[in-house]
Amino acid sequence: MIAKFSHAADIISTVEFNHSGELLATGDKGGRVVIFQQEPESKSQPQCRGEYNVYSTFQSHEPEFDYLKSLEIEEKINKIRWLPQKNAAQFLLSTNDKTIKLWKISERDKRPEGYNLKEEDGRYRDFNTVTTLRVPVFRPMDLMVEASPRRVFANAHTYHINSISVNSDCETYLSADDLRINLWNLEITDRSFNIVDIKPANMEELTEVITAAEFHPNQCNTFVYSSSKGTIRLCDMRASALCDKHAKMFEEPEDPNNRSFFSEIISSISDVKFSHSGRYMMTRDYLSVKIWDLNMESRPVETYQVHEYLRSKLCSLYENDCIFDKFECCWNGNDSVVMTGSYNNFFRMFDRGYRQDVTLEASRENSKPRSVLKPRKVSTGGKRKKDEISVDSLDFNKKILHTAWHPLDNIIAVATTNNLYIFQEKLN
Amino acid sequence: MLGRGVKRKWSCLADLEAEALPAEKQKNGEEGPGDEGGFHVAPSESDMSHLQQRQLVLGLCLEKLQHYQAGVELSLRRSVLLINTLRQIQEDMQSDGVETCTSETLLNDVNADSCLLRDDVREDMPVTCPGCSEGDGDDLPLSPPLSPEFPSQEANSSADQPRSLPPATISSFSDAVNAMGYLSDLALDDIFEDIDTSMYETSDLPSAWAAGSLWPISVSLWADEDVKMRPSSHASAGSLQSCLMDLNELDHIMEILVKS
């Protein structure tokens, strides 16, 4: 992998490629969205895909104050999801804890010139000087990218929104908070349908929350949601209006040898993603990535250990709160490789076909442009080989929670706390 | 929660290990690579016995539940996971079975306030809170308000064994924490049960309560004697805090009511 690009920002909270991969959106803690655009491939270097440069920046969400509860509502962008492109403009959904917004990003590269009644600078002409009439024409101008909010979907979530997912029908989308999932029509902002509600009648009985949700990529009636207890439920919206009864429940029985006080916390699923094919789904819990076949509920078909060396450190990680970190995961375009982040600015890739995995690091020192990333290794035994890093030296303040993979090419975006790195596969 | 980037030694872990394993040679990593900046983890946890770890986790759990930033909404997922861990520890302690205690042996040093934490007493005396309901207290029975001050408990624990409270006391505290934790939702949710807000979950009062912004309530297990209830910035918390009055005050009021 070659480093191509890095961009300093506020704390990045979400990263997402659009459906063509030409645009890459990031959201940050300050409520801003920054969109990068891939430059067209240069003729001189056809092997080298274009670089990503800033295309548009806008303030998506502002901090709000809930007067009733006397609490601040953070403007941090939790998730961004692109809509499939239908016309010249691009649309994306961005959400903070409470409100989802639909943004239209459009280009303007021409402007009308030659008005009869106005000068070029906008001042009105004196009527008496107008002796001829002409038709204004469009002339090229410097590209201007405008982002405008088209819809605001508010007041539908009591708890913190953790996921949004656009349906394959391109007309509806779901939003999920800790206890409920709502279904929206993209055109209608003043109402939504509640399709999942796991809030117990007596809050004292609450033991489980929703952690992530996603629509199936092809079947518009199917979605899944994951829980803090390590279960995934697949629901069919054709069955009933309220999908409290799942059609399928995916859960792996606990390994009794690994039982500890932290078992439940580390089994909490932080992300769930369908494969592009729709045949599989991937879940991320604290220590591993699991691939599930939708036809088999009893256990995952593949399990990849992300950082098993942390299992003996769970108590410390509980103490410093790292055990609550929510890592995301992603598939590559053809579902053959999966990727997820770890600590010390490491991220991991697992090749499902070749049964290989690699650990790479996203850092300024290692990522000079055009340099090839060197695989990293964490030493777990007593002897530490050269170039290996010991578990005790890992920096748990440097975590990679958000990663994204270009839908078609081998280009990845990796977000460290304050920086976005874009890497592409080295071609010979 | 620890601020990001705050450098700290894994203090309590190191202290516990040093304390518990004095005979063992001090390992090289004791001071920790934490000095270099960023977070690092303790070199070895496997040396801790099950009981030591349980004690440590219990302490951390309560500390985390207790600590919250005013004005920032708690993460429900985090709270649920913490409370579940607490319950697991409680079950673990109960299943040990070694120190099943009678109330006399355990609580003879405890002051009258804490007696209300025991299950049997709780059932007999549903306490209603004047702060919540003006006239008719019977509609909203609450679990006994938990006094934040446990002076005798604290004296007990800190004097002798800072790290081992009798399990049954812990279990009763756990129950209390649970009760308190869900207290914010208890009353008003019932009242507004029949209102269908599924389509329009607005930030109305019931939702505000249900939001769990107060969930869980802070509990001071090994508190200083003069710990006061945290001043609350919430409108809703205000009335809840008034619910959790000092039990002496409550007794006093009951006396007055009964006499009148």
XYZ file of C-alpha atoms in Angstrom:
688
model
C 0.000 0.000 0.000
C 1.270 3.444 -0.830
C 0.524 6.551 1.099
C -1.116 9.110 -1.082
C -2.583 11.738 1.072
C -3.139 12.939 4.553
C -5.390 15.678 5.793
C -5.436 17.179 9.239
C -8.801 17.768 10.787
C -10.770 17.946 13.940
C -11.373 14.529 15.466
C -12.742 12.461 12.607
C -15.876 10.562 13.509
C -16.937 8.947 10.253
C -15.544 8.156 6.795
C -17.528 7.030 3.755
C -16.900 6.628 0.029
C -19.766 7.320 -2.320
C -21.045 4.610 -4.660
C -18.608 5.372 -7.444
C -15.675 5.980 -5.146
C -15.018 9.325 -6.715
C -16.034 11.158 -3.566
C -14.977 10.525 -0.006
C -16.849 12.178 2.848
C -15.604 12.624 6.391
C -17.510 13.917 9.378
C -15.884 15.295 12.459
C -16.533 16.110 16.061
C -17.145 19.746 15.215
C -20.142 18.916 13.050
C -18.321 19.557 9.799
C -18.389 17.460 6.679
C -15.391 17.510 4.356
C -15.749 15.879 0.968
C -12.728 14.871 -1.089
C -12.831 14.250 -4.800
C -10.572 11.997 -6.747
C -8.749 13.751 -9.536
C -9.129 12.143 -12.925
C -6.302 9.821 -13.801
C -3.424 11.609 -15.355
C -2.437 10.612 -18.838
C 1.240 10.635 -17.989
C 0.862 8.158 -15.162
C -2.006 5.887 -16.053
C -1.065 3.374 -13.399
C -1.440 5.889 -10.683
C -4.993 6.652 -9.784
C -5.880 10.205 -9.072
C -5.293 11.936 -5.791
C -8.045 13.037 -3.482
C -8.362 16.750 -2.916
C -10.801 18.768 -0.902
C -13.978 19.245 -2.893
C -16.394 20.756 -0.434
C -16.527 21.654 3.242
C -19.651 22.576 5.103
C -21.038 22.774 8.575
C -23.613 20.028 8.808
C -24.697 20.167 12.420
C -24.402 22.772 15.118
C -24.323 22.141 18.834
C -27.781 22.334 20.311
C -29.160 22.589 23.756
C -32.000 20.473 24.978
C -33.739 22.837 27.327
C -35.969 20.216 28.803
C -33.171 18.001 29.961
C -30.591 20.757 30.332
C -28.199 18.794 28.208
C -26.037 19.641 25.288
C -26.643 17.818 22.061
C -23.299 17.196 20.465
C -22.782 18.304 16.911
C -20.440 15.416 16.254
C -21.306 13.615 13.033
C -21.913 9.982 13.886
C -22.534 8.645 10.409
C -22.608 9.718 6.788
C -24.316 7.694 4.078
C -24.375 8.585 0.415
C -27.435 8.178 -1.739
C -26.961 6.546 -5.125
C -26.491 9.235 -7.709
C -29.526 10.006 -9.836
C -28.606 13.261 -11.511
C -25.789 15.734 -11.618
C -26.033 16.501 -7.928
C -24.830 14.290 -5.106
C -26.848 13.619 -1.982
C -25.755 12.403 1.398
C -27.333 11.840 4.785
C -25.420 12.982 7.829
C -26.497 12.508 11.401
C -25.530 13.538 14.892
C -27.053 12.056 18.052
C -30.534 13.377 17.378
C -31.050 14.827 13.905
C -30.500 13.505 10.406
C -30.014 15.865 7.483
C -30.111 15.325 3.760
C -27.531 17.436 1.942
C -27.394 18.226 -1.726
C -23.958 18.845 -3.128
C -24.021 20.438 -6.525
C -21.502 22.006 -8.837
C -21.754 25.282 -10.509
C -19.254 25.949 -13.243
C -21.153 28.347 -15.449
C -22.893 31.559 -14.830
C -25.168 33.723 -16.893
C -23.607 36.782 -18.409
C -24.926 39.537 -20.593
C -27.980 40.678 -18.733
C -29.858 43.526 -20.300
C -30.711 45.343 -17.124
C -27.722 44.561 -14.928
C -24.049 45.237 -15.228
C -21.631 42.380 -14.793
C -21.039 43.391 -11.200
C -24.742 43.349 -10.445
C -25.523 47.012 -10.431
C -28.610 48.012 -12.314
C -28.083 49.835 -15.552
C -29.724 53.091 -16.348
C -32.677 52.266 -18.630
C -31.880 55.109 -20.908
C -28.592 53.547 -21.890
C -30.191 50.348 -23.083
C -30.464 50.519 -26.810
C -30.320 46.877 -27.822
C -31.569 43.626 -26.434
C -29.528 40.496 -26.089
C -30.010 37.036 -24.731
C -27.868 36.281 -21.682
C -25.523 33.353 -22.196
C -23.851 30.921 -19.843
C -20.129 31.324 -19.634
C -17.677 29.155 -17.747
C -16.624 30.199 -14.286
C -14.416 28.764 -11.590
C -15.947 25.667 -10.185
C -18.061 26.305 -7.162
C -19.355 23.447 -5.070
C -22.421 24.207 -3.038
C -23.872 22.167 -0.230
C -27.414 22.881 0.795
C -29.597 21.127 3.357
C -32.634 19.724 1.617
C -34.315 17.878 4.448
C -34.030 17.855 8.188
C -35.327 14.764 9.973
C -35.633 15.742 13.592
C -37.351 14.846 16.831
C -37.714 11.157 16.197
C -35.084 9.798 18.514
C -35.073 9.877 22.255
C -31.743 8.097 22.490
C -28.503 8.560 20.613
C -28.553 7.721 16.921
C -25.818 5.232 16.124
C -26.665 4.190 12.546
C -28.348 5.279 9.369
C -28.793 3.109 6.312
C -30.281 3.875 2.926
C -32.591 1.236 1.525
C -31.941 -0.310 -1.865
C -35.258 1.138 -2.967
C -33.612 4.566 -2.701
C -36.805 5.949 -1.271
C -36.522 5.040 2.372
C -33.845 4.821 4.986
C -33.592 3.676 8.582
C -32.133 5.381 11.596
C -31.286 3.487 14.764
C -30.696 4.662 18.296
C -29.980 2.662 21.445
C -33.470 1.295 21.769
C -35.418 2.024 18.601
C -35.184 1.893 14.847
C -37.221 4.238 12.662
C -38.048 4.033 8.987
C -38.165 7.261 7.004
C -39.189 8.297 3.557
C -36.512 10.571 2.130
C -39.163 13.042 1.046
C -41.062 13.234 4.305
C -39.555 14.819 7.346
C -42.431 15.219 9.750
C -43.004 11.579 10.451
C -41.285 8.250 10.595
C -42.378 4.710 11.329
C -41.008 2.905 14.301
C -40.047 -0.587 13.179
C -38.054 -1.864 16.129
C -38.539 -1.009 19.757
C -36.617 -2.899 22.410
C -37.332 -0.543 25.238
C -38.688 -2.605 28.111
C -41.839 -1.514 29.859
C -39.823 -1.316 33.007
C -36.478 0.308 32.402
C -35.125 -1.640 35.304
C -35.181 -4.656 33.042
C -33.014 -3.036 30.406
C -29.993 -5.184 29.730
C -29.366 -4.802 26.042
C -29.148 -1.939 23.560
C -29.006 -1.637 19.789
C -25.513 -0.877 18.588
C -25.763 -0.825 14.780
C -28.266 -1.419 11.988
C -28.120 -1.782 8.233
C -30.401 -2.491 5.311
C -29.671 -5.445 3.065
C -27.951 -4.238 -0.123
C -30.437 -5.913 -2.449
C -33.524 -6.939 -0.536
C -35.407 -3.820 0.359
C -37.491 -5.621 2.980
C -34.557 -6.940 5.011
C -32.388 -5.270 7.593
C -30.229 -6.348 10.507
C -29.432 -4.827 13.856
C -26.759 -5.772 16.340
C -26.812 -5.569 20.110
C -24.552 -4.955 23.053
C -24.853 -8.631 23.937
C -23.255 -9.837 20.738
C -26.386 -10.863 18.885
C -27.537 -9.874 15.429
C -31.166 -9.949 14.469
C -32.355 -10.038 10.900
C -35.806 -8.634 10.313
C -38.237 -8.815 7.451
C -40.469 -5.805 7.102
C -43.030 -7.793 5.194
C -43.810 -9.851 8.256
C -45.306 -7.095 10.329
C -45.248 -3.375 10.832
C -43.313 -3.638 14.051
C -40.308 -5.870 13.588
C -39.772 -6.749 17.217
C -39.849 -10.408 16.324
C -36.782 -11.233 14.364
C -36.805 -13.506 11.374
C -33.343 -14.759 12.262
C -31.050 -14.348 15.203
C -27.326 -14.812 14.854
C -25.382 -15.603 17.967
C -22.266 -17.564 18.688
C -22.270 -19.571 21.891
C -19.760 -18.260 24.369
C -16.499 -20.079 24.818
C -16.534 -21.147 28.466
C -12.744 -21.012 28.627
C -12.726 -17.347 27.856
C -15.340 -16.317 30.329
C -14.459 -13.292 32.423
C -16.097 -10.240 33.924
C -15.527 -8.550 30.616
C -17.068 -11.207 28.413
C -20.204 -9.272 27.742
C -18.476 -5.982 27.129
C -16.109 -7.452 24.588
C -18.899 -9.336 22.880
C -20.777 -6.088 22.275
C -20.938 -5.585 18.540
C -19.704 -2.189 17.431
C -20.392 -2.454 13.702
C -22.311 -4.635 11.268
C -21.868 -4.518 7.497
C -23.422 -6.587 4.754
C -21.140 -7.844 2.032
C -21.700 -6.266 -1.348
C -23.141 -9.536 -2.556
C -25.680 -9.613 0.249
C -24.838 -13.195 1.044
C -22.725 -12.456 4.112
C -22.497 -9.958 6.882
C -19.556 -8.945 9.005
C -19.620 -7.953 12.656
C -16.935 -6.299 14.739
C -16.686 -6.895 18.451
C -13.858 -5.736 20.656
C -11.307 -8.377 19.797
C -12.451 -9.920 16.546
C -14.152 -9.644 13.204
C -16.700 -12.319 12.313
C -18.189 -13.189 8.971
C -21.654 -14.676 9.046
C -23.477 -16.548 6.327
C -27.042 -15.278 6.371
C -28.220 -18.839 6.009
C -26.564 -19.998 9.205
C -27.497 -18.501 12.518
C -25.634 -20.767 14.874
C -22.136 -19.425 14.417
C -20.023 -17.325 12.088
C -18.358 -18.962 9.110
C -15.115 -17.062 9.644
C -13.536 -15.400 12.654
C -10.496 -13.163 12.520
C -8.636 -12.057 15.615
C -7.799 -8.420 15.378
C -5.661 -8.052 18.483
C -5.946 -11.195 20.560
C -2.947 -10.071 22.604
C -5.277 -7.668 24.348
C -7.296 -10.450 25.931
C -4.952 -10.620 28.894
C -5.097 -6.840 29.261
C -8.832 -6.444 29.490
C -8.757 -5.242 33.052
C -6.469 -2.342 32.225
C -8.460 -1.576 29.134
C -11.548 -1.528 31.285
C -9.897 0.843 33.667
C -8.859 3.315 30.996
C -12.186 2.923 29.190
C -10.648 1.636 25.967
C -12.741 -1.490 26.278
C -15.729 0.622 25.284
C -14.155 1.783 22.033
C -16.299 1.128 18.997
C -14.333 -0.037 16.000
C -15.855 -0.152 12.545
C -15.098 -2.595 9.778
C -15.464 -2.675 6.006
C -15.409 -4.942 2.966
C -13.438 -4.377 -0.184
C -15.276 -4.120 -3.481
C -15.439 -7.819 -4.267
C -15.842 -9.006 -0.653
C -12.533 -10.841 -0.683
C -10.783 -8.706 1.946
C -12.050 -7.121 5.144
C -10.432 -4.333 7.106
C -10.698 -2.907 10.580
C -8.738 -0.641 12.894
C -6.833 -1.225 16.102
C -4.613 0.714 18.520
C -1.275 2.398 18.024
C -2.632 3.639 14.696
C -2.541 0.098 13.407
C -5.141 -1.265 11.063
C -5.607 -4.825 9.944
C -6.639 -6.453 6.707
C -7.789 -10.039 6.370
C -7.785 -11.738 3.005
C -10.544 -14.298 3.162
C -9.457 -16.245 0.136
C -5.745 -16.517 0.786
C -6.161 -16.732 4.528
C -3.599 -14.027 5.034
C -3.652 -11.002 7.223
C -1.495 -7.943 7.540
C -1.040 -5.184 10.086
C -0.210 -1.726 8.801
C 0.336 1.590 10.501
C -1.038 4.977 9.595
C 1.354 7.589 10.811
C 3.165 10.564 9.411
C 6.580 9.021 9.853
C 5.677 5.911 7.937
C 3.525 7.464 5.304
C 5.533 9.780 3.175
C 3.825 10.152 -0.164
C 4.654 7.355 -2.555
C 6.326 5.305 0.154
C 5.309 1.710 0.582
C 3.824 0.730 3.911
C 5.725 -1.817 5.816
C 3.827 -4.550 7.587
C 3.949 -4.286 11.381
C 3.925 -6.938 13.998
C 3.093 -6.987 17.661
C 5.215 -9.340 19.670
C 3.297 -11.378 22.161
C 5.912 -13.759 23.444
C 8.824 -13.034 25.677
C 11.334 -12.353 22.979
C 10.766 -9.302 20.915
C 12.196 -9.467 17.459
C 13.653 -6.458 15.776
C 11.011 -4.151 14.315
C 8.339 -5.740 16.408
C 6.527 -3.724 18.992
C 5.618 -5.125 22.354
C 2.096 -5.005 23.668
C 3.150 -2.855 26.571
C 4.458 -0.188 24.250
C 1.276 0.195 22.266
C -0.273 3.601 22.483
C -3.945 3.166 23.300
C -4.600 6.802 22.745
C -3.957 6.318 19.039
C -6.891 4.363 17.805
C -8.231 3.802 14.334
C -11.983 3.474 14.654
C -13.066 4.451 11.139
C -11.910 2.952 7.885
C -13.432 2.828 4.415
C -12.690 0.933 1.234
C -13.252 2.272 -2.272
C -16.165 0.325 -3.789
C -14.272 -0.593 -6.931
C -10.537 -0.045 -6.545
C -7.982 -0.928 -3.952
C -7.951 2.461 -2.365
C -8.581 2.790 1.347
C -9.257 5.670 3.675
C -8.074 5.350 7.248
C -8.847 7.883 9.945
C -6.582 8.323 12.927
C -7.733 10.690 15.615
C -6.980 13.862 13.727
C -5.770 12.772 10.330
C -7.193 11.105 7.296
C -4.893 8.844 5.337
C -5.604 7.555 1.888
C -3.644 4.575 0.667
C -3.743 2.831 -2.635
C -2.430 -0.466 -3.770
C 0.978 -0.402 -5.312
C 0.808 -1.474 -8.923
C 3.904 -2.641 -10.700
C -14.135 8.656 31.915
C -10.566 9.452 31.322
C -9.910 12.438 29.126
C -8.261 11.517 25.906
C -4.581 11.988 25.871
C -4.337 12.254 29.603
C -1.219 10.552 30.651
C -1.614 8.322 33.608
C 0.066 5.418 35.164
C -2.091 2.401 35.541
C -2.046 3.312 39.141
C -4.608 1.196 40.839
C -3.638 -1.875 38.954
C -0.005 -1.465 39.844
C -0.822 -0.702 43.439
C -2.985 -3.759 43.712
C -0.349 -6.012 42.301
C 2.346 -4.568 44.503
C 0.093 -4.967 47.489
C -1.112 -8.426 46.754
C 2.100 -9.987 45.642
C 4.767 -8.608 47.862
C 6.880 -11.695 47.728
C 7.162 -11.680 44.000
C 10.074 -9.918 42.435
C 9.103 -6.553 41.116
C 8.809 -6.812 37.414
C 10.673 -4.459 35.149
C 7.619 -2.872 33.735
C 6.130 -1.824 37.006
C 6.528 1.845 36.520
C 5.088 1.393 33.135
C 5.849 2.731 29.747
C 3.090 5.152 30.536
C 5.694 7.688 31.381
C 6.470 8.180 27.751
C 3.087 9.566 26.980
C -0.230 8.215 25.788
C -2.032 5.266 27.280
C -0.341 2.024 28.001
C -1.514 -1.059 29.822
C -0.183 -2.889 32.805
C 2.309 -5.578 32.023
C 0.575 -8.502 33.616
C -2.906 -9.142 34.795
C -2.833 -12.879 34.892
C -1.118 -12.743 38.260
C -4.215 -11.369 39.851
C -6.415 -13.885 41.475
C -10.044 -14.111 40.603
C -11.053 -12.466 43.845
C -8.624 -9.623 43.441
C -9.785 -8.969 39.953
C -13.370 -9.111 41.027
C -12.739 -6.581 43.719
C -10.902 -4.316 41.366
C -13.551 -4.539 38.693
C -16.254 -3.891 41.234
C -14.511 -0.773 42.413
C -13.929 0.456 38.904
C -17.499 -0.286 37.942
C -18.938 1.745 40.737
C -16.470 4.511 40.127
C -17.463 4.695 36.491
C -21.150 4.628 37.279
C -20.682 7.372 39.780
C -18.706 9.651 37.609
C -20.571 11.682 35.091
C -20.212 15.095 33.600
C -23.033 17.434 34.307
C -24.572 18.675 31.110
C -23.440 15.757 28.997
C -25.790 12.929 28.312
C -24.598 9.518 29.417
C -24.087 6.834 26.862
C -26.832 4.306 27.402
C -24.750 1.483 25.978
C -21.934 2.192 28.393
C -24.270 2.424 31.342
C -25.993 -0.824 30.448
C -22.687 -2.632 30.071
C -21.457 -1.293 33.394
C -24.586 -2.272 35.251
C -24.558 -5.724 33.666
C -20.966 -6.162 34.798
C -21.986 -5.111 38.254
C -24.765 -7.683 38.267
C -22.375 -10.342 37.079
C -20.007 -9.558 39.910
C -22.879 -9.674 42.311
C -23.918 -13.098 41.055
C -20.359 -14.248 41.232
C -20.174 -13.187 44.829
C -23.433 -14.819 45.679
C -22.458 -18.032 43.989
C -19.315 -18.120 46.079
C -21.672 -18.785 48.895
C -18.941 -18.451 51.456
C -20.136 -15.341 53.147
C -23.860 -15.567 53.132
C -24.568 -13.178 55.899
C -27.434 -12.589 58.101
C -28.476 -9.078 58.442
C -27.413 -8.936 62.051
C -23.824 -9.900 61.529
C -23.281 -7.637 58.593
C -25.307 -4.651 59.356
C -24.951 -4.309 63.042
C -22.470 -1.560 62.491
C -24.525 0.102 59.891
C -26.679 2.993 60.737
C -30.414 2.913 60.445
C -30.442 4.597 57.050
C -28.724 1.756 55.319
C -31.144 -0.742 56.751
C -33.583 0.327 54.120
C -31.344 -1.225 51.517
C -32.189 -4.697 52.618
C -34.684 -6.415 50.437
C -37.091 -7.395 53.154
C -37.331 -3.928 54.493
C -37.781 -2.521 51.059
C -40.764 -4.687 50.420
C -42.435 -3.815 53.684
C -42.025 -0.120 53.404
C -42.718 1.329 50.050
C -41.624 4.834 50.511
C -43.194 7.582 48.575
C -41.494 10.770 47.908
C -43.229 14.017 48.630
C -41.137 15.655 46.001
C -42.661 13.578 43.240
C -46.308 13.671 44.073
C -47.970 16.474 45.854
C -51.010 14.897 47.338
C -51.413 11.226 46.851
C -48.195 9.414 47.468
C -49.613 5.997 46.753
C -49.561 6.310 43.002
C -45.837 6.488 42.740
C -44.153 4.087 45.051
C -40.459 4.367 44.704
C -37.707 2.174 45.916
C -36.325 3.611 49.098
C -34.385 6.738 48.390
C -30.767 6.004 48.754
C -28.865 8.226 51.024
C -25.627 9.183 49.438
C -23.909 9.110 52.727
C -22.875 5.870 54.231
C -20.711 7.071 57.009
C -20.588 3.906 58.972
C -20.091 1.767 55.907
C -17.258 3.930 54.933
C -15.756 3.835 58.360
C -16.089 0.086 58.332
C -14.437 -0.369 55.038
C -11.740 2.195 55.191
C -10.704 1.370 58.675
C -10.119 -2.313 58.260
C -10.108 -3.559 54.724
C -10.259 -0.950 52.086
C -10.973 -3.453 49.405
C -13.314 -6.008 50.785
C -16.809 -5.178 51.762
C -18.970 -8.026 52.925
C -20.574 -9.499 49.856
C -24.099 -9.251 51.058
C -23.651 -5.584 51.692
C -22.356 -5.248 48.233
C -25.305 -7.103 46.879
C -27.670 -4.830 48.673
C -25.792 -1.861 47.402
C -25.959 -3.324 43.951
C -29.663 -3.645 44.237
C -29.783 -0.101 45.390
C -27.676 1.048 42.518
C -29.983 -0.764 40.179
C -33.002 0.726 41.768
C -31.524 4.162 41.657
C -30.243 3.730 38.196
C -33.638 3.197 36.757
C -35.331 5.568 39.106
C -35.570 8.300 36.581
C -37.794 6.205 34.424
C -39.842 4.562 37.064
C -42.596 6.983 37.862
C -43.428 9.012 34.848
C -43.119 6.227 32.361
C -46.016 4.479 34.006
C -48.153 7.562 33.875
C -47.582 8.110 30.205
C -47.752 4.460 29.255
C -51.008 4.703 27.356
C -49.903 7.579 25.199
C -48.671 6.269 21.920
C -45.590 8.225 21.087
C -44.064 5.677 18.763
C -44.575 7.777 15.686
C -43.690 11.054 17.211
C -41.053 10.496 19.809
C -40.589 14.138 20.540
C -38.729 15.567 23.426
C -41.816 15.729 25.568
C -41.605 15.141 29.229
C -42.023 11.356 29.124
C -39.314 11.102 26.567
C -37.160 13.330 28.610
C -37.483 10.985 31.504
C -37.069 7.985 29.324
C -33.959 9.372 27.791
C -32.048 8.085 30.711
C -30.035 11.169 31.051
C -29.911 10.497 34.721
C -29.287 6.858 34.276
C -27.593 5.751 36.384
C -27.734 8.098 39.287
C -24.519 8.692 41.028
C -23.924 6.593 44.058
C -21.160 7.166 46.460
C -20.159 3.843 47.849
C -17.046 4.743 49.710
C -17.909 8.340 50.078
C -16.430 10.906 52.288
C -18.649 11.635 55.176
C -19.456 15.090 54.055
C -20.294 14.285 50.478
C -23.348 16.163 49.425
C -25.589 15.237 46.584
C -24.232 16.597 43.367
C -25.895 19.845 42.433
C -27.945 19.097 39.445
C -28.342 21.192 36.379
C -31.351 19.357 35.058
C -34.859 20.430 35.557
C -35.865 16.815 35.737
C -32.950 15.884 37.931
C -33.923 18.608 40.307
C -37.126 16.951 41.229
C -35.414 13.601 41.361
C -32.713 14.866 43.616
C -35.378 16.164 45.884
C -36.740 12.654 45.928
C -33.531 11.344 47.299
C -33.772 13.200 50.519
C -31.938 12.317 53.587
C -33.883 9.607 55.324
C -33.871 11.442 58.571
C -35.719 14.233 56.920
C -38.171 11.761 55.504
C -38.738 10.188 58.880
C -39.294 13.586 60.282
C -41.894 14.387 57.696
C -43.602 11.061 58.204
C -43.838 11.810 61.851
C -45.428 15.118 61.165
C -47.872 13.620 58.714
C -48.819 10.842 61.040
C -49.312 13.165 63.915
C -51.462 15.507 61.860
